[in-house]
PDB file of C-alpha atoms in Angstrom:
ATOM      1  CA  UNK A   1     -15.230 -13.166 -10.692  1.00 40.00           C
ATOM      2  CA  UNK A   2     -12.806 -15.500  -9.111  1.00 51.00           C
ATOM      3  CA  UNK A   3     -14.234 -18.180  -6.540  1.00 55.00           C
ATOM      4  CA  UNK A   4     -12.937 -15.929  -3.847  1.00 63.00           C
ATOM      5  CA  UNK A   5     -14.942 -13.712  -4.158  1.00 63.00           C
ATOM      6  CA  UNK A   6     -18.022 -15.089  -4.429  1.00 64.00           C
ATOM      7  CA  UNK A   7     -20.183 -13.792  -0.933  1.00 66.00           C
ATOM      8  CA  UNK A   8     -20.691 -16.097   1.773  1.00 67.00           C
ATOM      9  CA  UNK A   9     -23.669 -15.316   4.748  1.00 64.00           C
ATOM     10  CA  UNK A  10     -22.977 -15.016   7.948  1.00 61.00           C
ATOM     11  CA  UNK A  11     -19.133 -15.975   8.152  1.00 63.00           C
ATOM     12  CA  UNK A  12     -16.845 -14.724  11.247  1.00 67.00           C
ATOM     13  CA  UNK A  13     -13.428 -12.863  11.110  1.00 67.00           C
ATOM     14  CA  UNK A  14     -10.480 -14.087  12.782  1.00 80.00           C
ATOM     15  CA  UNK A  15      -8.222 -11.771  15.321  1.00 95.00           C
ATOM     16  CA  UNK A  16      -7.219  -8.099  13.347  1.00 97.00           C
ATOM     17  CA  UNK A  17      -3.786  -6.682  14.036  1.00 98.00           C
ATOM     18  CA  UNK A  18      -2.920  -3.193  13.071  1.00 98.00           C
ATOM     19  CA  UNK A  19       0.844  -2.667  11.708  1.00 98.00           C
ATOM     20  CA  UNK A  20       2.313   1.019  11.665  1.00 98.00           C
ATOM     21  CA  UNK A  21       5.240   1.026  10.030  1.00 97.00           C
ATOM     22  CA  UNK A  22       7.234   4.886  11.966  1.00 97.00           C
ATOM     23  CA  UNK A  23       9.864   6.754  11.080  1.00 96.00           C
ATOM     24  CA  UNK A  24      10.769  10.425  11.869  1.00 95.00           C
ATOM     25  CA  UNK A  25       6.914  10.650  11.996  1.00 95.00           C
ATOM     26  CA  UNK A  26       6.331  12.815  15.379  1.00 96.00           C
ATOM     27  CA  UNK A  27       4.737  15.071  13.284  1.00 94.00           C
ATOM     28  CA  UNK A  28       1.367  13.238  12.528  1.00 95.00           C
ATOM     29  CA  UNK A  29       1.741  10.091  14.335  1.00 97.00           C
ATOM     30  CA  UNK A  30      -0.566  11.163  17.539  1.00 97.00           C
ATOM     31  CA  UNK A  31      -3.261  11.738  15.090  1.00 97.00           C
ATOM     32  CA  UNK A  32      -2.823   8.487  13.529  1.00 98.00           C
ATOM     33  CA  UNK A  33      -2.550   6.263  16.522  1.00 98.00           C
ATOM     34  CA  UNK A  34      -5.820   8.690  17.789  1.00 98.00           C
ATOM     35  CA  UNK A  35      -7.706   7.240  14.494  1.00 98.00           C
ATOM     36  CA  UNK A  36      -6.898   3.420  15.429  1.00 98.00           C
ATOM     37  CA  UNK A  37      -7.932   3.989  19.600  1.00 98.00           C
ATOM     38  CA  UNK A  38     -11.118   5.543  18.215  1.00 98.00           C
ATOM     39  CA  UNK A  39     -11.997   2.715  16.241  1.00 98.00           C
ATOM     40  CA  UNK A  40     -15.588   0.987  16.633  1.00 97.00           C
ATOM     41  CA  UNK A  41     -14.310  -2.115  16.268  1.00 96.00           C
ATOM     42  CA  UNK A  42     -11.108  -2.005  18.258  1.00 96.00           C
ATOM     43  CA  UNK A  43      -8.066  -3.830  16.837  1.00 97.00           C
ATOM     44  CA  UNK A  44      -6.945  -6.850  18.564  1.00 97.00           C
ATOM     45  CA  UNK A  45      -2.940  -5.953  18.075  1.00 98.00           C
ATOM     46  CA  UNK A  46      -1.681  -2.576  17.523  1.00 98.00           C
ATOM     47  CA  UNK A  47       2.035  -2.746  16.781  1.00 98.00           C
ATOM     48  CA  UNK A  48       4.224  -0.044  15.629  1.00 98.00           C
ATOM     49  CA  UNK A  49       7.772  -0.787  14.453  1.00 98.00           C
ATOM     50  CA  UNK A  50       9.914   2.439  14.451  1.00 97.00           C
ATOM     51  CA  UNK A  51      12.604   2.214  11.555  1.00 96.00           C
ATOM     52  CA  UNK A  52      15.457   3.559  13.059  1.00 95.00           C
ATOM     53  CA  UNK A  53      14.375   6.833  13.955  1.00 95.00           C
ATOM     54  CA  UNK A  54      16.586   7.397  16.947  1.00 93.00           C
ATOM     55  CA  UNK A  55      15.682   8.992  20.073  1.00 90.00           C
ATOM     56  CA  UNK A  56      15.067  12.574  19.226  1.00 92.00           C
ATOM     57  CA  UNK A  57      12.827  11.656  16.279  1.00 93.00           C
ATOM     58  CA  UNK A  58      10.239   9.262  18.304  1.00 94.00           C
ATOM     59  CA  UNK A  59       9.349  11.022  21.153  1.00 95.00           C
ATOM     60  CA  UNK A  60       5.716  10.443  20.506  1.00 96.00           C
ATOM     61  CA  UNK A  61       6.858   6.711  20.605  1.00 96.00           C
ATOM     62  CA  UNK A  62       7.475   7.244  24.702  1.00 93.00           C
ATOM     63  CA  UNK A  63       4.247   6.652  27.135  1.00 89.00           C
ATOM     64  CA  UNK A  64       1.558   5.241  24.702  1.00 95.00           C
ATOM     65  CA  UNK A  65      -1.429   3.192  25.911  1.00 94.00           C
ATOM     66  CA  UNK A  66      -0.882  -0.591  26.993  1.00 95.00           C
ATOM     67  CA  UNK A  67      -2.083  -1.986  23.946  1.00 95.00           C
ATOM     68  CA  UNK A  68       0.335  -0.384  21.536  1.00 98.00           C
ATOM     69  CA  UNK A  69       3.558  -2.572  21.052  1.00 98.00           C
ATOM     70  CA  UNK A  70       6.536  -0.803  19.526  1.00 97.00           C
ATOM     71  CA  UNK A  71       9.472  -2.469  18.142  1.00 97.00           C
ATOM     72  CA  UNK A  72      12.626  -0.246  17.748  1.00 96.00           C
ATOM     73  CA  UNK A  73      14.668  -1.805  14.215  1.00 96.00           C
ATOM     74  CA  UNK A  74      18.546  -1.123  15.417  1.00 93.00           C
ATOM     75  CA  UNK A  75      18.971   0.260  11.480  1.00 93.00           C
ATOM     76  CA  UNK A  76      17.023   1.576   9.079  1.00 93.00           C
ATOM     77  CA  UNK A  77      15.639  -1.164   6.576  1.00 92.00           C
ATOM     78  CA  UNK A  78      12.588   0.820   4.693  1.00 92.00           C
ATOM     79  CA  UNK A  79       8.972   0.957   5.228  1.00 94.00           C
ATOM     80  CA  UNK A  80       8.583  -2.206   3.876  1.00 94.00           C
ATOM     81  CA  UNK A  81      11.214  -3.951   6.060  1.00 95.00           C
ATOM     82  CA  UNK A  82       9.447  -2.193   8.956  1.00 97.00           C
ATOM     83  CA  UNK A  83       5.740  -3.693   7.895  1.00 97.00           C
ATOM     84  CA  UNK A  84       7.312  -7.180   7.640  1.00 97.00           C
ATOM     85  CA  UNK A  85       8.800  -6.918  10.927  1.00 97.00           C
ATOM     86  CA  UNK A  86       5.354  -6.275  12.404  1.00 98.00           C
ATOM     87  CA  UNK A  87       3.954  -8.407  10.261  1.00 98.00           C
ATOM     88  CA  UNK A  88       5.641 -10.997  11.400  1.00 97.00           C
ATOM     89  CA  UNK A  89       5.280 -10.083  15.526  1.00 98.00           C
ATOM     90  CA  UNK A  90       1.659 -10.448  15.196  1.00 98.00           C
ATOM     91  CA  UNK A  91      -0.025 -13.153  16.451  1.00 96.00           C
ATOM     92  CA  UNK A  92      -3.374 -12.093  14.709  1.00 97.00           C
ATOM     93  CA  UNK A  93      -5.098 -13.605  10.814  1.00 94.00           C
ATOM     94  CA  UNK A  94      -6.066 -10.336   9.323  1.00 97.00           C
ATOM     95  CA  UNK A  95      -3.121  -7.652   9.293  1.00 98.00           C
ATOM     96  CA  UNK A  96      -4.510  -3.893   8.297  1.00 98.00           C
ATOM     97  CA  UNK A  97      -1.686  -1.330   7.451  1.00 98.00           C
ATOM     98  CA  UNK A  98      -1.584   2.331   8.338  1.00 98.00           C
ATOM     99  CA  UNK A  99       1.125   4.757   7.870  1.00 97.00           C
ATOM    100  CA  UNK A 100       2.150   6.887  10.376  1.00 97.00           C
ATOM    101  CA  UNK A 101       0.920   9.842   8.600  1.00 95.00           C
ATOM    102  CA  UNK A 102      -2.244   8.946   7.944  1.00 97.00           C
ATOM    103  CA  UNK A 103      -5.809   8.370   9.862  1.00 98.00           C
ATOM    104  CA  UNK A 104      -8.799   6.333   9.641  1.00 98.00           C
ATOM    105  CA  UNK A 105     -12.277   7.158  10.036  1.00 98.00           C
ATOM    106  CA  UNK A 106     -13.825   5.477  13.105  1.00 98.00           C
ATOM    107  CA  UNK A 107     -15.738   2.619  10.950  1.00 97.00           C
ATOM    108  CA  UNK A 108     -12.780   1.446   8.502  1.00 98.00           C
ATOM    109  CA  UNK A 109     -11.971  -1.549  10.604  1.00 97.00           C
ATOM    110  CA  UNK A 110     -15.900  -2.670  11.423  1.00 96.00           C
ATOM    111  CA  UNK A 111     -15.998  -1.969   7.299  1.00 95.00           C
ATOM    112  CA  UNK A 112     -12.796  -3.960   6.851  1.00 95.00           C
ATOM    113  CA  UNK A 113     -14.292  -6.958   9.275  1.00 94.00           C
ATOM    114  CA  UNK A 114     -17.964  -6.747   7.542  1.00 94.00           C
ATOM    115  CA  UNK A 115     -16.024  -6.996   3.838  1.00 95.00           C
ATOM    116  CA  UNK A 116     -13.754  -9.700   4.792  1.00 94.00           C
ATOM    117  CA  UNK A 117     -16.669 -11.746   6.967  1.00 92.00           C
ATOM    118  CA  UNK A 118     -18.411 -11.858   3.307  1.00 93.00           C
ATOM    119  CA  UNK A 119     -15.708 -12.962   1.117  1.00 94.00           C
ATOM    120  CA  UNK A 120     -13.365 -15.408   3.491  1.00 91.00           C
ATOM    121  CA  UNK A 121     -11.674 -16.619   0.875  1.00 92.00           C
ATOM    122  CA  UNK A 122     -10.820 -13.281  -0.494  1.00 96.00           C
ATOM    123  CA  UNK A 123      -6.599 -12.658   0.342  1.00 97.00           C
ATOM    124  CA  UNK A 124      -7.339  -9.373   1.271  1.00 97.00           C
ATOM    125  CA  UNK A 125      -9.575  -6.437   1.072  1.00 97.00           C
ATOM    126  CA  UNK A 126      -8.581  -2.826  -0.089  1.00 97.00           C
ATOM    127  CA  UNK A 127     -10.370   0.824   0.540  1.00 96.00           C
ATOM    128  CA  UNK A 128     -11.314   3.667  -1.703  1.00 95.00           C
ATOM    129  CA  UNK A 129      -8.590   6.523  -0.101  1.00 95.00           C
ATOM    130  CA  UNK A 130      -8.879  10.445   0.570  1.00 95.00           C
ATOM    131  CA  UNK A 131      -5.627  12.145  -0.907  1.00 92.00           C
ATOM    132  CA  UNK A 132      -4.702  15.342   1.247  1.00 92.00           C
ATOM    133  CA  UNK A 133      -2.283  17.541  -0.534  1.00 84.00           C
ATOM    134  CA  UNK A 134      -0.021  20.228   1.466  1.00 78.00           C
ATOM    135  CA  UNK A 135      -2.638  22.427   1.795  1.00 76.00           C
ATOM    136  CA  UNK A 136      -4.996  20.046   3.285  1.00 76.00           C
ATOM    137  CA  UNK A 137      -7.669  19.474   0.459  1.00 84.00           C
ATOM    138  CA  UNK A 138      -8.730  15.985   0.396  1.00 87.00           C
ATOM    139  CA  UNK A 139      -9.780  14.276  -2.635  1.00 87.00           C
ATOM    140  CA  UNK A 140     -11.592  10.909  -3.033  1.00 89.00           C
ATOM    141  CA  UNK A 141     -10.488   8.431  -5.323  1.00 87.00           C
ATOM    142  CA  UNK A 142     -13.518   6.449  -5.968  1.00 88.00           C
ATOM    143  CA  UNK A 143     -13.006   5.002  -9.714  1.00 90.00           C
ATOM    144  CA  UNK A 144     -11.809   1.303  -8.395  1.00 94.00           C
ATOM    145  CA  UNK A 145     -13.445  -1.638  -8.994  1.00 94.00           C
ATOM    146  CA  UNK A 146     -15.682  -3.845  -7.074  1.00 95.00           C
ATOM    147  CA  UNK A 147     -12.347  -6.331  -7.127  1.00 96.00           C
ATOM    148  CA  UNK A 148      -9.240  -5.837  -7.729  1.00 96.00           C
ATOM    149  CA  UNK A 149      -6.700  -8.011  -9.736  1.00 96.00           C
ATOM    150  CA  UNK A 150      -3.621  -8.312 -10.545  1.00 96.00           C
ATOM    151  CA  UNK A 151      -3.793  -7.663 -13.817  1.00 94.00           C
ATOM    152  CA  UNK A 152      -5.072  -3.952 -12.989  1.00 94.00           C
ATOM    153  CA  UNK A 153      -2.930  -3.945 -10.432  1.00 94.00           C
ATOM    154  CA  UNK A 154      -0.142  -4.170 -12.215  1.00 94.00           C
ATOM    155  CA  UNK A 155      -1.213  -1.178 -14.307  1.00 92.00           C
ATOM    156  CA  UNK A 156      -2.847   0.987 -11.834  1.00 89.00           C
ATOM    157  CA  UNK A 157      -2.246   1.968  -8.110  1.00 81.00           C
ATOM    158  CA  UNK A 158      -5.541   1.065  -6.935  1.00 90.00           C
ATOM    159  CA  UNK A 159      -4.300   0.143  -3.566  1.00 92.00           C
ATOM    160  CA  UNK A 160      -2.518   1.947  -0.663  1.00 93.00           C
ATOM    161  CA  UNK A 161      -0.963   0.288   2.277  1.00 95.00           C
ATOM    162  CA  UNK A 162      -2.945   2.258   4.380  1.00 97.00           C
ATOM    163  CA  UNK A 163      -5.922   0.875   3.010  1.00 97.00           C
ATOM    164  CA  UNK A 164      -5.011  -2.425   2.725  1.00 97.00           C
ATOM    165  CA  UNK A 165      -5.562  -5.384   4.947  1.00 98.00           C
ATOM    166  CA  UNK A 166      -4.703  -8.987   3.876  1.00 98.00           C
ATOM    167  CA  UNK A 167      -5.070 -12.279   5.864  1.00 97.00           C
ATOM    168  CA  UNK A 168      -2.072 -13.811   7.495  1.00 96.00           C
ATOM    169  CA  UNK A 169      -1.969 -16.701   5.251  1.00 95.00           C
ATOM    170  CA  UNK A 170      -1.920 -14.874   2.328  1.00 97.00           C
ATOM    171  CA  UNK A 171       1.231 -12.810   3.816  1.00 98.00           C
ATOM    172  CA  UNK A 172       2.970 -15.659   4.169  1.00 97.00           C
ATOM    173  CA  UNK A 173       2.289 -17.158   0.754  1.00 97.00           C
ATOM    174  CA  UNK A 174       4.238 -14.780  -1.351  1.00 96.00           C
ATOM    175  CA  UNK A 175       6.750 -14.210   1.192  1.00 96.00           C
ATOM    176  CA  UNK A 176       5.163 -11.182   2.907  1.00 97.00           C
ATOM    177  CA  UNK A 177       6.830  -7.700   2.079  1.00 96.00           C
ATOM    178  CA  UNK A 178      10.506  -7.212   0.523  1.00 91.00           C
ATOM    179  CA  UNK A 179      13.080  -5.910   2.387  1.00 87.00           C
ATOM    180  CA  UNK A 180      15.420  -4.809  -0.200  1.00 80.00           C
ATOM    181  CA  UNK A 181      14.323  -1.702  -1.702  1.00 70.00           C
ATOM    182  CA  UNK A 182      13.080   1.622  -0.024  1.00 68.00           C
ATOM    183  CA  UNK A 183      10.022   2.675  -2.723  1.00 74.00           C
ATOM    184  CA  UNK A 184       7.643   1.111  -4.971  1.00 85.00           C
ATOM    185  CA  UNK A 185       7.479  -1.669  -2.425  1.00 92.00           C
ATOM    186  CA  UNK A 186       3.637  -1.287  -1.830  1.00 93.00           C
ATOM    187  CA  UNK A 187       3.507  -2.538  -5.733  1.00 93.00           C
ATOM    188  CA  UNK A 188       5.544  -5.228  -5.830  1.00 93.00           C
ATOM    189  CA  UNK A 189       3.869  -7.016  -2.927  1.00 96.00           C
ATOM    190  CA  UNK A 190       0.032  -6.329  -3.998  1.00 96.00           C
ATOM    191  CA  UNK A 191       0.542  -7.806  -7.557  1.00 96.00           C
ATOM    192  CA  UNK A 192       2.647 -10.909  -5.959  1.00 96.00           C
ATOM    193  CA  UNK A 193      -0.437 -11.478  -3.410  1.00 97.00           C
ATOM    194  CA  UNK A 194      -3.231 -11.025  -5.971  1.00 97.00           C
ATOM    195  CA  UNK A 195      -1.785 -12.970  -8.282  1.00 97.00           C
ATOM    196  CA  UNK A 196      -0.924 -16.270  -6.580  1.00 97.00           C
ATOM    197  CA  UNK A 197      -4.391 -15.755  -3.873  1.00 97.00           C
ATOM    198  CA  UNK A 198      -6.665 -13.535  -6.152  1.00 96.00           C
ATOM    199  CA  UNK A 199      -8.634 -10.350  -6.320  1.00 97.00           C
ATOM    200  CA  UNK A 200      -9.625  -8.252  -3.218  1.00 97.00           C
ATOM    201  CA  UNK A 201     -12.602  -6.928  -2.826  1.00 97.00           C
ATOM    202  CA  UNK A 202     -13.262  -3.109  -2.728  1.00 97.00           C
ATOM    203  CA  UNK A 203     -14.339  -1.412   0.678  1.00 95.00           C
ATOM    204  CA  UNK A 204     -16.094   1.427  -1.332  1.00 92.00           C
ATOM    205  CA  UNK A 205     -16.579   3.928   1.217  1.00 93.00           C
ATOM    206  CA  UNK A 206     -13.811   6.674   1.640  1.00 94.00           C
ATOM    207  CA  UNK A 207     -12.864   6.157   5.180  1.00 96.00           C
ATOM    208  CA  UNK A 208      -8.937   5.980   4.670  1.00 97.00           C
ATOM    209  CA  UNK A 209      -7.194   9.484   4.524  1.00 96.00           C
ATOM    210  CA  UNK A 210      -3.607   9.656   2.921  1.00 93.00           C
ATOM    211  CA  UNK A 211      -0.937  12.536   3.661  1.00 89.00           C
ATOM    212  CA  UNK A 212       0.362  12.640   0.112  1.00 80.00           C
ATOM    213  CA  UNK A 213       1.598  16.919   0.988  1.00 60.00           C
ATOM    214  CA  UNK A 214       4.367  15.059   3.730  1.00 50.00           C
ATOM    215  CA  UNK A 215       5.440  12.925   0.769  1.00 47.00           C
ATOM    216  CA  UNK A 216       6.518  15.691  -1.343  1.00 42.00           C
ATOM    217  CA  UNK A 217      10.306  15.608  -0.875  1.00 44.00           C
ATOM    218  CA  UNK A 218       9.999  11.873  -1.514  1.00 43.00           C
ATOM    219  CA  UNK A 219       8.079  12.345  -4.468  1.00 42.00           C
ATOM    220  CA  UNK A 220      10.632  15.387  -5.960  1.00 49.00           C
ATOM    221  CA  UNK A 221      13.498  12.372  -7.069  1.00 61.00           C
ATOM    222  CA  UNK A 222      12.105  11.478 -10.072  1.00 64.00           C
ATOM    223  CA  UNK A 223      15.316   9.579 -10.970  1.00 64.00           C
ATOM    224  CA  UNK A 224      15.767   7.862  -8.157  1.00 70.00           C
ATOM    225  CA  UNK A 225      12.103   6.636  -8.535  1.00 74.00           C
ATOM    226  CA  UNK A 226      12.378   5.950 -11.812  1.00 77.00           C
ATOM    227  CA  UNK A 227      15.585   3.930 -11.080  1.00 77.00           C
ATOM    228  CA  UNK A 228      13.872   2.210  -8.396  1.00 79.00           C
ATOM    229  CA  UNK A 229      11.306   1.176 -11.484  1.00 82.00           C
ATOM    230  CA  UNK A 230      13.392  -0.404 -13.086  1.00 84.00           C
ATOM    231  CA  UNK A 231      14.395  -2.596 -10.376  1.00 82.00           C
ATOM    232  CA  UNK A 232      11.140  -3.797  -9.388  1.00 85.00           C
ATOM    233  CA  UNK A 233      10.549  -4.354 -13.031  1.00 87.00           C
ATOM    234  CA  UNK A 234      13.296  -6.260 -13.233  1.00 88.00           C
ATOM    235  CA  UNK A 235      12.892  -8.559 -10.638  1.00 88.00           C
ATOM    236  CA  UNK A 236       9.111  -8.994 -11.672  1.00 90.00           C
ATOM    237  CA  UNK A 237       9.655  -9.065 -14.746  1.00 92.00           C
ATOM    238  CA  UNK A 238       7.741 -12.793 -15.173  1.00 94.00           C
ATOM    239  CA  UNK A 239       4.948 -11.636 -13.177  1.00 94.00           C
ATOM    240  CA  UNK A 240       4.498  -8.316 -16.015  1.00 93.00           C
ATOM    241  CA  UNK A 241       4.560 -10.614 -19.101  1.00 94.00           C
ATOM    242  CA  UNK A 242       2.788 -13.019 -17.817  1.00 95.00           C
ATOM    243  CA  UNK A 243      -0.311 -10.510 -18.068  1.00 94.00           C
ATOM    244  CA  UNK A 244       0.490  -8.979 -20.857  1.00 93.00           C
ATOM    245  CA  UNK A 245       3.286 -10.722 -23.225  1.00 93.00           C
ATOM    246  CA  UNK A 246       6.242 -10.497 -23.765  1.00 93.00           C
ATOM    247  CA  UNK A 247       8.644  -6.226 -23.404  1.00 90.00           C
ATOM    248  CA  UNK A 248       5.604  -5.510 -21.551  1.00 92.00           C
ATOM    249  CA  UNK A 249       7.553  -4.795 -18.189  1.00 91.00           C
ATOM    250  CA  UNK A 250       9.812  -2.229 -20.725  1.00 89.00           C
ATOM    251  CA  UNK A 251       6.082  -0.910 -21.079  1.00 88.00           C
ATOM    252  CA  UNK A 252       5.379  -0.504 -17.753  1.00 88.00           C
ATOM    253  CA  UNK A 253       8.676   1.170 -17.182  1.00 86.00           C
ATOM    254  CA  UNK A 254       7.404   3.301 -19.593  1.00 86.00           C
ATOM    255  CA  UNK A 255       4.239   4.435 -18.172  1.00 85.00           C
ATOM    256  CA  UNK A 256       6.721   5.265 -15.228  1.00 81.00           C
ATOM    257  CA  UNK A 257       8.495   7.589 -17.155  1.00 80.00           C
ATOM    258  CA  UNK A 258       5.448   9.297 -18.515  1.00 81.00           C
ATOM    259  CA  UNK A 259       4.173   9.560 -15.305  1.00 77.00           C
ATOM    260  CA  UNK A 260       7.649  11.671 -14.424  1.00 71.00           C
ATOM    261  CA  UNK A 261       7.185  13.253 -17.454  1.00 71.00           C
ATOM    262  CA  UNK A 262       3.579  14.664 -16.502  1.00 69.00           C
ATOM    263  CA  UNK A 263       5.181  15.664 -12.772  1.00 67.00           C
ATOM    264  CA  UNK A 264       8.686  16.860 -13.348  1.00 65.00           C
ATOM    265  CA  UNK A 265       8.012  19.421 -16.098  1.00 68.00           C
ATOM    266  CA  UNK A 266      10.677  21.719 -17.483  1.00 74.00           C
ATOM    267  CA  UNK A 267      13.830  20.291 -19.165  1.00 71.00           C
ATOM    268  CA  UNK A 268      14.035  16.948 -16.845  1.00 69.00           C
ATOM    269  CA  UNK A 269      10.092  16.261 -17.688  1.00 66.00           C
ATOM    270  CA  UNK A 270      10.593  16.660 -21.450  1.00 70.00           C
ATOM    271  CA  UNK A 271      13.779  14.273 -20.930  1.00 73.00           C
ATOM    272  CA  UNK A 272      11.312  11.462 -19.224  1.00 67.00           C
ATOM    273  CA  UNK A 273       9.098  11.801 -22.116  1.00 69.00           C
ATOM    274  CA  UNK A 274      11.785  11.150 -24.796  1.00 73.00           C
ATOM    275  CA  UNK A 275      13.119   8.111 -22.811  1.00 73.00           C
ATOM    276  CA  UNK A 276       9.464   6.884 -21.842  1.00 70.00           C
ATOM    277  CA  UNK A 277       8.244   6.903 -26.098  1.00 75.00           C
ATOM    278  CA  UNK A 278      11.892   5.106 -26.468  1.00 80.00           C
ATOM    279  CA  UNK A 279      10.962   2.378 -24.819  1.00 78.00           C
ATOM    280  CA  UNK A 280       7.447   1.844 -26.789  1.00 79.00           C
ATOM    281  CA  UNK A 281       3.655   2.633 -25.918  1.00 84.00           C
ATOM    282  CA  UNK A 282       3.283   2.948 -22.028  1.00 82.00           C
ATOM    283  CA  UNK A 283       1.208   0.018 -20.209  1.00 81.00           C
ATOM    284  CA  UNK A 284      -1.573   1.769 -19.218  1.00 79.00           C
ATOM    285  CA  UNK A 285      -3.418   2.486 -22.377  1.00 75.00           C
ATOM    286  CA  UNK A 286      -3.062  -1.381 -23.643  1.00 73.00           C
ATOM    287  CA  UNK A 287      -5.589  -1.731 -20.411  1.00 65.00           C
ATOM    288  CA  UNK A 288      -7.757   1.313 -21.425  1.00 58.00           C
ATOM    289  CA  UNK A 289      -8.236  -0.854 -24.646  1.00 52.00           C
TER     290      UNK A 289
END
């Protein structure tokens, strides 16, 4: 494995600050917030940057507890916009990200500080996450490895931002999140950070929940995802083929399309498919091999 990550005894954490990127979330957000005050290890920072939401759509942003900062964004900029912005108002070295719709269990960040006090020259750290669809069934994702790379990063969405926590200086060395595009923004700045700091080591025990039932309307504009694909791809196009040679970011835009494919069904599905073979064997299985 890369230096690293090679284990080092007895090593002590910095400051951790806790970014919650909120939008419209009323909803869910008092549970969330709940899962950070009930922490074992209590956060240092808790900041929460509401994107625009306006006033009828934040109430539960109104009388919080002294230690939660919010920042109010004048226009909407996208969740990743929002994480920057907190990003950048924390004064703490280890930022861990949690989306207003989701919860921790109450060990994640002593987990997150015992991972990180082992490997301090790791970038970051990342969690094994429990999916909850609409109807509330949660299902653990445990197939990761011990650390993750780029190159499987690139491939496969190991890592949520809601179980993901990177040091400060590793933020800032790529640049920190984009803040011109409103999806697939959790990709593009986990393979920038792995590759130029290296692989983050795997919090293996499922202590990270994930709404993915609130996401559904998101998730029902295939095109628009798809389109938003080939943007990212686009721009990181360089970081792709550096992996894997050259047309393999028209792969990966590929595997996008087959992924559509598998969730759209019906005519639209069957159209992804067509244009996903077009554009040649899909990324994922050259990593399978």
């Amino acid at each position: 494995f890369p230096n690293c990550c090679h284990p080092v005894e007895n090593a002590r954490l910095m400051r951790i600050a806790v970014v919650i990127p909120f939008y419209r979330a009323d909803r869910w957000f008092a549970e969330t917030l709940a899962s950070v005050m009930a922490q074992r290890r209590r956060p240092d920072e808790i900041i929460v940057v509401d994107d625009a939401s306006g006033a009828s759509n934040c109430r539960t942003l109104t009388a919080l507890p002294p230690a939660v900062r919010v920042i109010h964004l004048e226009r909407n900029g996208g969740v990743g916009a929002a994480r920057q912005t907190g990003c950048e108002a924390a004064t703490a070295e280890a930022i861990a990200f949690l989306d207003a719709d989701d919860w921790w269990e109450p060990g994640y960040l002593g987990m997150t500080e015992d991972v990180l006090n082992r490997f301090p020259n790791a970038p970051a750290a990342y969690a094994t996450v429990v999916k909850h669809d609409a109807d509330g069934r949660g299902t653990a994702f445990t197939n990761k490895p011990e650390f993750l790379e780029a190159r499987e990063a690139i491939v496969r969405s190991h890592a949520y931002p809601s179980g993901f926590v990177a040091r400060r200086q590793a933020i800032d060395r790529v640049g920190g999140w984009s803040r011109d595009r409103q999806m697939i923004e959790d990709w593009d700045f986990f393979v920038r950070l792995l590759d130029q700091c290296g692989a983050a080591p795997l919090m293996p025990e499922p202590l990270v929940h994930y709404r993915a039932g609130n996401h559904e309307s998101v998730n029902a504009q295939h095109w628009a995802i798809v389109q938003r694909w080939r943007h990212t791809l686009a721009v990181d196009r360089q970081l792709v083929e550096k992996y894997f040679g050259a047309g393999s970011a028209r792969r990966r835009l590929a595997q996008a399309l087959s992924d559509r494919h598998h969730r759209a069904g019906g005519i639209r599905g069957l159209c992804y498919g067509v244009a996903g073979r077009a554009l040649g064997s899909p990324l994922h299985r050259t990593l399978a091999s």
